Coordinates of C-alpha atoms in Angstrom, one line a residue:
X1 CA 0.0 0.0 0.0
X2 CA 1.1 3.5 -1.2
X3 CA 2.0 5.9 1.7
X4 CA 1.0 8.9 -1.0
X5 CA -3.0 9.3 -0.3
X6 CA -2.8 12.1 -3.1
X7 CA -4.3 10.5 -6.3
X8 CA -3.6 12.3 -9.7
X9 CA -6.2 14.2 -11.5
X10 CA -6.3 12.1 -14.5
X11 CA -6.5 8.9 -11.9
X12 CA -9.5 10.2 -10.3
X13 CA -11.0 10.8 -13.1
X14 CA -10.6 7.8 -14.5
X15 CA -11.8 5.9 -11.7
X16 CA -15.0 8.2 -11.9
X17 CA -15.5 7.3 -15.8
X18 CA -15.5 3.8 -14.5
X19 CA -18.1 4.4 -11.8
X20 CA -20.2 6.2 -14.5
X21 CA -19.9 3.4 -16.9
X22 CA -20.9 0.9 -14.8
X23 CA -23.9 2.1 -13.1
X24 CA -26.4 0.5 -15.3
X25 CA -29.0 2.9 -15.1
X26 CA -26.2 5.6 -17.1
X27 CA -25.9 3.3 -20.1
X28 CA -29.4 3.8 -21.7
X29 CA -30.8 6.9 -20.2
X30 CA -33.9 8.5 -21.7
X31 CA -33.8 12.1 -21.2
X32 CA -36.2 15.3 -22.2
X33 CA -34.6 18.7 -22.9
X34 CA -34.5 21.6 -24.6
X35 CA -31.5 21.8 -27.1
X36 CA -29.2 24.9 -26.3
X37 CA -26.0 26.2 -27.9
X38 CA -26.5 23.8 -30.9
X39 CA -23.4 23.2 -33.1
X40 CA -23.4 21.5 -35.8
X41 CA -19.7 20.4 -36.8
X42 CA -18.4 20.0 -40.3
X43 CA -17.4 16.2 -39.7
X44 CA -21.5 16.3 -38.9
X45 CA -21.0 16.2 -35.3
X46 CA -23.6 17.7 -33.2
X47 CA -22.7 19.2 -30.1
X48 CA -25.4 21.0 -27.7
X49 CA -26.7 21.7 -23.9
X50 CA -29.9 19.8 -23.3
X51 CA -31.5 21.7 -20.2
X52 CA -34.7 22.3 -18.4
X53 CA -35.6 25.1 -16.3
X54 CA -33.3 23.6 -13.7
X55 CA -30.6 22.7 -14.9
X56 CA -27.6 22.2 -18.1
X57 CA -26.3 18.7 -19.2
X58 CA -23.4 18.9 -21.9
X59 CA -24.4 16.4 -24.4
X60 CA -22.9 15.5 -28.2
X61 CA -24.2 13.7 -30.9
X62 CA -21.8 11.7 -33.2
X63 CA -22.3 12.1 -37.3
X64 CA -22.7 8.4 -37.1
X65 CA -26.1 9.3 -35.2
X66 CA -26.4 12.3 -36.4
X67 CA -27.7 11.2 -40.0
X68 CA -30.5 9.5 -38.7
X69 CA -32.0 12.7 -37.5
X70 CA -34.9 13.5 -39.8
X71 CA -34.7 17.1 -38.9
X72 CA -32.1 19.9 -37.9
X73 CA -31.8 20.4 -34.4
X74 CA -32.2 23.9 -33.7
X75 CA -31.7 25.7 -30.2
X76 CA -34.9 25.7 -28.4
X77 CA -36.5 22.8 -29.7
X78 CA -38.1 19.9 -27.1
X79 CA -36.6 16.9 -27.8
X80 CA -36.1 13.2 -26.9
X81 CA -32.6 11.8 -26.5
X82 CA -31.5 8.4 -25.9
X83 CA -27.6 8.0 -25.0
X84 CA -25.5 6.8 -22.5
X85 CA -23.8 9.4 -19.9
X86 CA -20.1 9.3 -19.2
X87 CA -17.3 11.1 -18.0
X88 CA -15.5 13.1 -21.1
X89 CA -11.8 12.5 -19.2
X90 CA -10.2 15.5 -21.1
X91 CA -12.3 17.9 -19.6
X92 CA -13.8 15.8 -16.2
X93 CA -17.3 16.8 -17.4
X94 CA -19.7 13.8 -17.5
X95 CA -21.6 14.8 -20.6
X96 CA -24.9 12.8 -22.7
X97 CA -23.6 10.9 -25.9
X98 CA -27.1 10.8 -27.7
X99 CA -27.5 7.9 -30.0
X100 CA -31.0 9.2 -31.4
X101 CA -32.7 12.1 -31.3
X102 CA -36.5 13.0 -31.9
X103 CA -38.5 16.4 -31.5
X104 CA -40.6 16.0 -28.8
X105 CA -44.9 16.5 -29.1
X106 CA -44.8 16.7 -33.3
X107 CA -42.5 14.3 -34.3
X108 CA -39.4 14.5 -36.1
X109 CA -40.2 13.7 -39.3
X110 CA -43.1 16.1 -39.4
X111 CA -40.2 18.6 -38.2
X112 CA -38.2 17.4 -40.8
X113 CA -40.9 18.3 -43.2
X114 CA -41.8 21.8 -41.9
X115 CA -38.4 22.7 -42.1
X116 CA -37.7 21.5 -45.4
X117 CA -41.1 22.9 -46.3
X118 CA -39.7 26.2 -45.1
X119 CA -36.3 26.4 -46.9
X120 CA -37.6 25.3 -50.2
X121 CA -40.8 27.9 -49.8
X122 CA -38.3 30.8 -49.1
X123 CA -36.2 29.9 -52.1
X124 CA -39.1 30.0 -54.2
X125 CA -39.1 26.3 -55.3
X126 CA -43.5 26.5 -55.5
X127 CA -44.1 29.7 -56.6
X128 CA -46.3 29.3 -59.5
X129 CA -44.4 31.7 -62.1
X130 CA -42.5 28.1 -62.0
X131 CA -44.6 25.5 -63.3
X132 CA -44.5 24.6 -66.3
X133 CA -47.9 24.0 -68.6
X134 CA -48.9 20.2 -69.7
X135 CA -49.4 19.8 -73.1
X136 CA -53.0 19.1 -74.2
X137 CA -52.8 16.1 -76.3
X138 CA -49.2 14.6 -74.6
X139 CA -47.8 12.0 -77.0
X140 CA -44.5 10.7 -75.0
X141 CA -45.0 10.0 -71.0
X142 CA -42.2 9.2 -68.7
X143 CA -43.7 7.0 -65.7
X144 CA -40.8 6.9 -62.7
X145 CA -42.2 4.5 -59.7
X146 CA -41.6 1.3 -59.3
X147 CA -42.0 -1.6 -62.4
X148 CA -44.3 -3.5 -60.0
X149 CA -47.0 -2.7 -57.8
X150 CA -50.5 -1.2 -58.1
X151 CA -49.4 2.3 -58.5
X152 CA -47.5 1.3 -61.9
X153 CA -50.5 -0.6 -63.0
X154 CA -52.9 1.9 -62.7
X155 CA -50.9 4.4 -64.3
X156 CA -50.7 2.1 -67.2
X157 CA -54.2 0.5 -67.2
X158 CA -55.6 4.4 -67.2
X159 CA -53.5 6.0 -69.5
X160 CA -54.4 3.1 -72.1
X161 CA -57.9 3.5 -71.2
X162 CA -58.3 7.2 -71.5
X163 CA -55.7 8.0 -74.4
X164 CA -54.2 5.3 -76.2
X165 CA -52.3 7.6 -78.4
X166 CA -49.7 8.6 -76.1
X167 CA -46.7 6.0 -75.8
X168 CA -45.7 5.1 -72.0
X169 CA -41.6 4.5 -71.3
X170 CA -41.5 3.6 -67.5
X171 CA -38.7 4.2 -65.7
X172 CA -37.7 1.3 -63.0
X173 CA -37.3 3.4 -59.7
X174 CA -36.7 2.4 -56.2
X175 CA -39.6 4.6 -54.5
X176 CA -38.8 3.1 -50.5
X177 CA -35.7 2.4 -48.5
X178 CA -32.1 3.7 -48.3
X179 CA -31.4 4.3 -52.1
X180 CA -35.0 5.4 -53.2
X181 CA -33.6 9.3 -52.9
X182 CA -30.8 8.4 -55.3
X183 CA -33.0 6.0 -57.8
X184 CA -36.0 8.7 -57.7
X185 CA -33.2 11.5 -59.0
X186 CA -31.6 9.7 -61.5
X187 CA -34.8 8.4 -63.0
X188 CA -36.2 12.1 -63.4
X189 CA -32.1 12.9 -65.1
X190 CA -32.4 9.8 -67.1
X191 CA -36.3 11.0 -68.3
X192 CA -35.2 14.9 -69.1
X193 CA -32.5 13.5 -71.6
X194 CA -35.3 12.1 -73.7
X195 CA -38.1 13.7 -75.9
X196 CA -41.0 13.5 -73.3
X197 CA -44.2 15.3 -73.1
X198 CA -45.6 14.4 -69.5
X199 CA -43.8 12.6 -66.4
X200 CA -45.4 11.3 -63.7
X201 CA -43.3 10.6 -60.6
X202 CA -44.9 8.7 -58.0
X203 CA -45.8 5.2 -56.0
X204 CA -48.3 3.8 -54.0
X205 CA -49.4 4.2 -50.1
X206 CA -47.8 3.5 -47.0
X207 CA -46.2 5.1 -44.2
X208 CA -44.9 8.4 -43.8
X209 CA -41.5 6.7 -43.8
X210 CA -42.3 4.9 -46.6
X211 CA -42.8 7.8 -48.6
X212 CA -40.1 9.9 -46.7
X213 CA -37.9 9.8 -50.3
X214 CA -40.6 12.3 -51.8
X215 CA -39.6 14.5 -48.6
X216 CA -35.7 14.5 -49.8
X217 CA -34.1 17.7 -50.6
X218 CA -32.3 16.2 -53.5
X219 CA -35.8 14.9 -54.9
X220 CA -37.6 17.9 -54.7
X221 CA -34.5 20.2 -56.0
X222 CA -34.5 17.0 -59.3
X223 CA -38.4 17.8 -59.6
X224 CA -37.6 21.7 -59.8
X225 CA -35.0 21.7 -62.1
X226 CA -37.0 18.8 -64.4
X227 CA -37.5 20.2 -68.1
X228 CA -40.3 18.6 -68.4
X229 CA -43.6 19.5 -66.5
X230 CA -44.1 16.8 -64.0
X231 CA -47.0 15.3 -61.9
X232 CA -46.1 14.3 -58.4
X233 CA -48.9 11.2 -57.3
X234 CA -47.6 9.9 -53.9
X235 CA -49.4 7.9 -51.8
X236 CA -53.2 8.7 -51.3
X237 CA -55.2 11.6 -51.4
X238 CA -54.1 12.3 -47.9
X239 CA -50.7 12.1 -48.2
X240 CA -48.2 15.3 -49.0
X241 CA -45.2 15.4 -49.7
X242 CA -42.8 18.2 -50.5
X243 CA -42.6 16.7 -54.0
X244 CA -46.0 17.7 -54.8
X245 CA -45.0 21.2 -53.3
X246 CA -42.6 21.4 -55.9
X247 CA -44.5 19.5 -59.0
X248 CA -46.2 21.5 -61.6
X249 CA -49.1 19.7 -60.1
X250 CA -49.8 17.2 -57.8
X251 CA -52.4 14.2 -58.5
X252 CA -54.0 12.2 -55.1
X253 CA -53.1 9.2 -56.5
X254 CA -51.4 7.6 -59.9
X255 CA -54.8 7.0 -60.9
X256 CA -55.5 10.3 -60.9
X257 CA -52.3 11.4 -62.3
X258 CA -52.4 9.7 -65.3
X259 CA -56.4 11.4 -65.6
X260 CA -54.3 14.7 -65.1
X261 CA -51.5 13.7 -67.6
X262 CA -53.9 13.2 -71.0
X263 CA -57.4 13.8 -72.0
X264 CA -60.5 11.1 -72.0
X265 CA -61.2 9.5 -75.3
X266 CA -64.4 9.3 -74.3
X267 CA -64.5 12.9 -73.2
X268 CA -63.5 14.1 -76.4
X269 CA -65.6 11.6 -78.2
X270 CA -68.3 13.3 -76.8
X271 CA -67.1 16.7 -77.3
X272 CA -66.9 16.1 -80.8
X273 CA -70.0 15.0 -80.9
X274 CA -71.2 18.1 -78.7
X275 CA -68.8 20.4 -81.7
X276 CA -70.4 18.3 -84.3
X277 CA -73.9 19.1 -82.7
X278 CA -73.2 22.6 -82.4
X279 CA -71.8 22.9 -86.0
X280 CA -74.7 21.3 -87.5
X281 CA -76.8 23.5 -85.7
X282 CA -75.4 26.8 -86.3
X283 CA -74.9 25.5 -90.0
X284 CA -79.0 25.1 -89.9
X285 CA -79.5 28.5 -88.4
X286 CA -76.9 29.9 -91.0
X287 CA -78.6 28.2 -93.9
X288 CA -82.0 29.1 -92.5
X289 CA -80.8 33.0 -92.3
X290 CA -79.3 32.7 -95.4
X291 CA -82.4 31.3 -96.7
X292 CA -84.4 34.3 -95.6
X293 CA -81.8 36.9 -96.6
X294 CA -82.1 35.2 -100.2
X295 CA -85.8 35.6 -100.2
X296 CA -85.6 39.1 -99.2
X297 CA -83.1 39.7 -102.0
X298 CA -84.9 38.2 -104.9
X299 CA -88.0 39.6 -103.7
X300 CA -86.4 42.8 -104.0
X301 CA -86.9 45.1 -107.2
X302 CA -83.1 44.6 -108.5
X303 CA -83.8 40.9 -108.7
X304 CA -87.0 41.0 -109.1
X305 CA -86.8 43.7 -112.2
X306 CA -82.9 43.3 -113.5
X307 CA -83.7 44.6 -117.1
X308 CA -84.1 47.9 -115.7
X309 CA -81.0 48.0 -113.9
X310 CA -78.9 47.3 -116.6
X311 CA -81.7 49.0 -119.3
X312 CA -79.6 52.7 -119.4
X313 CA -76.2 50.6 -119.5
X314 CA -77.8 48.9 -122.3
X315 CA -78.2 52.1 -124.3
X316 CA -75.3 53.6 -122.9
X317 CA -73.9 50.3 -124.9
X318 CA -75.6 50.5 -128.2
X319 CA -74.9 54.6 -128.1
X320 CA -71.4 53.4 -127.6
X321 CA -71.3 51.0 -130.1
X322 CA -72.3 53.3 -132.7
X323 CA -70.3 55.4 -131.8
X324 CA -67.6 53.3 -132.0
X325 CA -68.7 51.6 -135.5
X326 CA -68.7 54.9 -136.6
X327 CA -65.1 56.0 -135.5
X328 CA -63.8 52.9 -137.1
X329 CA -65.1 53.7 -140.3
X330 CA -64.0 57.2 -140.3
X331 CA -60.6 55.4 -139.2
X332 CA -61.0 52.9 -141.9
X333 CA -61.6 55.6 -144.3
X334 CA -58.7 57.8 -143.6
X335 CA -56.5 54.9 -143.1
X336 CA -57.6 53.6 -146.6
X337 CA -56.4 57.4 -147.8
X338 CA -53.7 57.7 -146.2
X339 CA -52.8 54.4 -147.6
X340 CA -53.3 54.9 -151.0
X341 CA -51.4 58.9 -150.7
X342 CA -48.6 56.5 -149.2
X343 CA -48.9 53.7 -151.7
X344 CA -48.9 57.4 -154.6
X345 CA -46.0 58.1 -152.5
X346 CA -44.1 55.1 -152.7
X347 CA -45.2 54.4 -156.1
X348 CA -43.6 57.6 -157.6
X349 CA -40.1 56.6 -155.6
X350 CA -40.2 52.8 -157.1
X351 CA -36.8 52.4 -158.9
X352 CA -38.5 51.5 -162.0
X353 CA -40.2 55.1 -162.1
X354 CA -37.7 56.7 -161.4
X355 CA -35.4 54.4 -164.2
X356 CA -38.2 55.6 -166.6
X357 CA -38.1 59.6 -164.8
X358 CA -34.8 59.5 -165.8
X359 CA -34.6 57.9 -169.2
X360 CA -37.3 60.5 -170.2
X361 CA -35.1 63.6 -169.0
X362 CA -32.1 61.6 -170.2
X363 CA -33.8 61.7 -173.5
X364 CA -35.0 65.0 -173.0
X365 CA -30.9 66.0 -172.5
X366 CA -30.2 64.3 -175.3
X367 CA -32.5 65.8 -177.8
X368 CA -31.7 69.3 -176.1
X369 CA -28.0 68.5 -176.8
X370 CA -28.9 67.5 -180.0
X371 CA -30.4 70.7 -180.7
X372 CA -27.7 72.9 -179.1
X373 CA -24.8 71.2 -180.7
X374 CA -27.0 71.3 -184.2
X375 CA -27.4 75.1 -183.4
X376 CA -23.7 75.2 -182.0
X377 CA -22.3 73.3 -185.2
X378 CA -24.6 75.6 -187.6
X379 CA -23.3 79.0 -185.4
X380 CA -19.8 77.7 -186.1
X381 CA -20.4 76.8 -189.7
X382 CA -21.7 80.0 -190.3
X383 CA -18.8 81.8 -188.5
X384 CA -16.4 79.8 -190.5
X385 CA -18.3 80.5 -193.9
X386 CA -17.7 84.4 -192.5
X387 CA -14.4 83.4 -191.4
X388 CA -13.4 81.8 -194.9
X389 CA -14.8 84.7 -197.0
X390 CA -13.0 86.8 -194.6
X391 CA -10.2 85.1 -194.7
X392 CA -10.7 84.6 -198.8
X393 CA -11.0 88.2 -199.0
X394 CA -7.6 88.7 -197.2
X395 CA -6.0 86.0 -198.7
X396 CA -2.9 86.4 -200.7
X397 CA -4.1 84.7 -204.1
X398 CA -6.8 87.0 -203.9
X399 CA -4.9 90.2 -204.0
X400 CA -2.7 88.6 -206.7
X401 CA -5.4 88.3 -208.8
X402 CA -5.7 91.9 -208.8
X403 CA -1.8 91.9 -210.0
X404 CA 0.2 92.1 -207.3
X405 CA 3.0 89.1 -206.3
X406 CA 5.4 88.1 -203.9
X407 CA 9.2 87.8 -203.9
X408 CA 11.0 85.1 -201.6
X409 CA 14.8 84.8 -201.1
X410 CA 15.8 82.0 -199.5
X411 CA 12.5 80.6 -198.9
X412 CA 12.0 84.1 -197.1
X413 CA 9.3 86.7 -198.2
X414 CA 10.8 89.9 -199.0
X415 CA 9.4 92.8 -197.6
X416 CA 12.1 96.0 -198.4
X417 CA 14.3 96.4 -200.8
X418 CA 17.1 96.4 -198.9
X419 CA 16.4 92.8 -197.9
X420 CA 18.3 91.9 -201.4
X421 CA 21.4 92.8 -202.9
X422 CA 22.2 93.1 -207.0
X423 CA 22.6 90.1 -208.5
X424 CA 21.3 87.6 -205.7
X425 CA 18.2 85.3 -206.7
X426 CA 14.8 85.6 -206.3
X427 CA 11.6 84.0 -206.9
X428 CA 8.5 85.6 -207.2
X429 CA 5.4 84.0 -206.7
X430 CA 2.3 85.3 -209.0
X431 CA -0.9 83.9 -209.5
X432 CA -0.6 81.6 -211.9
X433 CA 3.4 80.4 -211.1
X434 CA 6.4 81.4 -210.0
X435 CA 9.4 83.3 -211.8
X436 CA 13.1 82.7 -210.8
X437 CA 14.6 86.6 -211.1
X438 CA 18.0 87.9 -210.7
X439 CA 18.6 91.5 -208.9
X440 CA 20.0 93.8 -211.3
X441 CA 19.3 97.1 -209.6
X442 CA 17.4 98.3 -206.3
X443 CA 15.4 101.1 -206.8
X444 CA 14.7 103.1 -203.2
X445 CA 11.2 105.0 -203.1
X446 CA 10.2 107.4 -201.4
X447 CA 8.2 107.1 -197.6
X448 CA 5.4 108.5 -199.6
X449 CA 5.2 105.6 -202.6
X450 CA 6.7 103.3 -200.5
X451 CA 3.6 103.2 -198.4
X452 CA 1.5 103.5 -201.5
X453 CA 3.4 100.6 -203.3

């Protein structure tokens, strides 16, 4: 035995942590509080002060735990906690170490719910500017619930039944259980990737934890962002969910979903027949009106007298037409004239008129030229004649018929005396010859006789 009755701190706490853990009635404590100084840890720890108007118990909730709480614990809240209570050595605090946690007079998952409601709400996830119109006659319809089990079944059996038309592609989703949030999701991704019209999303009854996947964030954030309008049908008419918060509208139940999804055939069977109904009798009531209104009209005097509507257009006519027969003969007429000053026209500048215009003035020419040269030649002949008897009269025989003649020397006609010298040769030309002379003596005149001689 130690003499040293001083125990260490961490000893003493130890040995309490054992006490604590072995007093039965510590390891499954049930305790009601009210959460305080809530912290929720990234690692997902929760740490908080459960407390009642009393007093303060340190508790923690490890993420383990923690992600089987359907809601977020918030200071203030009532809730139920089961855990065990033990000494936390680090600090010698005995503290609670929930293991499950549950909101206390409403339940947690109707917590869950609210709060989820909440968030979505204030981000605007079911305002109505969202949702997206159906088409009237769908012809493509995405079905994503489970391949068996009523709800499938009467999706199909009423959609057949209603509007055969439209063609039904089901989409094989796990709608309970652990991996329904993730199956739901990928189904609606998988279903906005093809050509669809309508989707209806949705299963059967059942609990509220059965249907707790159509309470998911992750399902109603898939539903939201969906291109393609959907219809939520979860459970019965009783049930809500936050998916049919966020559908473009919700259906009570896959039966009535698929009545939302497409029109009746035998509804619009019947409203044709209703259209037909109507057509044929406004048709009737057209005809009948028509009927009357044709009455009235051929009753009235333009039908009923149409001669003398159109009687003044007649005359204006025939007035016309007169008219008219009589400019086209006046046309005619001058046309005809004008032709034949034309064909005058064209006739006097043929080539063979003007061959024959021009022969006869050729001719013309030619017996003018005739004439002149005639005249011309008879001028000239009678100027020669006076030319000749002028000439005669001057000529040299002429005046040697009256005596005279003329001496040449050499060829030369001599014309003075002095032209010749004493005893040179000379012949003198008379009129009836020629005498060969000798100079024997030159005589001078006078001026006087020599201009006589």
């Amino acid at each position: 035995m130690s003499s040293d009755p001083y125990l260490s701190v961490k000893a003493l706490t130890k040995y309490i942590k054992k006490k604590f853990d072995a007093d039965p009635h510590l390891r499954d404590v049930y305790v009601k509080g009210e959460l305080s100084n809530v912290k929720i840890h990234t690692s997902g720890h929760i740490y908080f002060t459960l407390k009642d108007n009393s007093s303060r118990l340190p508790a923690v909730m490890f993420a383990a735990n923690a992600r089987t709480v359907k809601f977020k614990p918030e200071s203030g809240m009532t809730v139920l906690i089961r855990g065990d209570v033990t000494v936390y050595e680090a600090s010698g605090q005995y503290q609670l170490y929930a293991q499950s946690m549950q909101a206390d007079g409403i339940g947690d998952y109707y917590l869950a719910f609210e709060q989820l409601k909440e968030k979505l709400a204030k981000e605007g996830l079911f305002n109505a500017v969202h949702k997206k119109p159906f088409p009237r006659f769908p012809e493509r319809i995405a079905v994503v619930t489970a391949p068996t089990g009523a709800a499938v079944r009467d999706i199909c059996i009423t959609l057949n039944r209603r509007y055969p038309l439209a063609k039904i592609v089901i989409y094989p989703t796990l709608v309970q259980g652990a991996q329904a949030i993730q199956s739901i999701v990928q189904s609606i991704q998988a279903a906005n990737k093809a050509d669809y019209d309508v989707m209806i999303v949705g299963r059967g009854g059942g609990s509220i934890e059965d249907l707790w996947a159509f309470n998911d964030e992750a399902v109603a954030r898939a539903i939201f962002q969906s291109r393609i309008p959907i219809i939520s049908a979860v459970g019965h008419e009783t049930d809500t969910t936050i998916a049919d918060f966020v559908a473009d509208l919700r259906a009570a139940t896959p039966t009535a979903a698929a009545e939302l999804a497409v029109p009746s055939k035998a509804e619009l069977l019947e409203r044709l027949l209703s259209y037909r109904t109507g057509m044929y009798r406004m048709a009737s009531n057209t005809i009948a009106k028509e009927k009357t209104a044709l009455n009235r009209l051929t009753s009235s005097m333009p039908f009923a007298y149409p001669d003398r509507l159109y009687r003044p257009f007649i005359e204006r006519v025939e007035r016309a037409t007169d008219s008219l027969q009589r400019e086209v003969i006046q046309t005619y007429r001058r046309s005809r004239e004008q032709h034949a000053y034309l064909d005058r026209q064209l006739a006097g500048r043929s080539p063979e008129n003007l061959i024959k215009q021009s022969a006869s003035e050729l001719d013309h020419l030619q017996r003018r030229l005739d004439s002149l040269m005639g005249q011309s030649l008879q001028n000239r002949t009678q100027q020669l004649s006076s030319a000749m008897r002028t000439l005669d009269a001057l000529s040299p025989l002429k005046i040697m018929d009256r005596g005279y003649s003329i001496s040449y020397k050499g060829g030369q006609v001599i014309k003075s005396v002095s032209q010749v010298e004493e005893g040179e040769s000379l012949t003198i030309s008379m009129k009836d010859g020629k005498l060969a002379a000798t100079v024997t003596e030159r005589i001078l005149t006078s001026k006087g006789e020599n201009k006589d001689g």
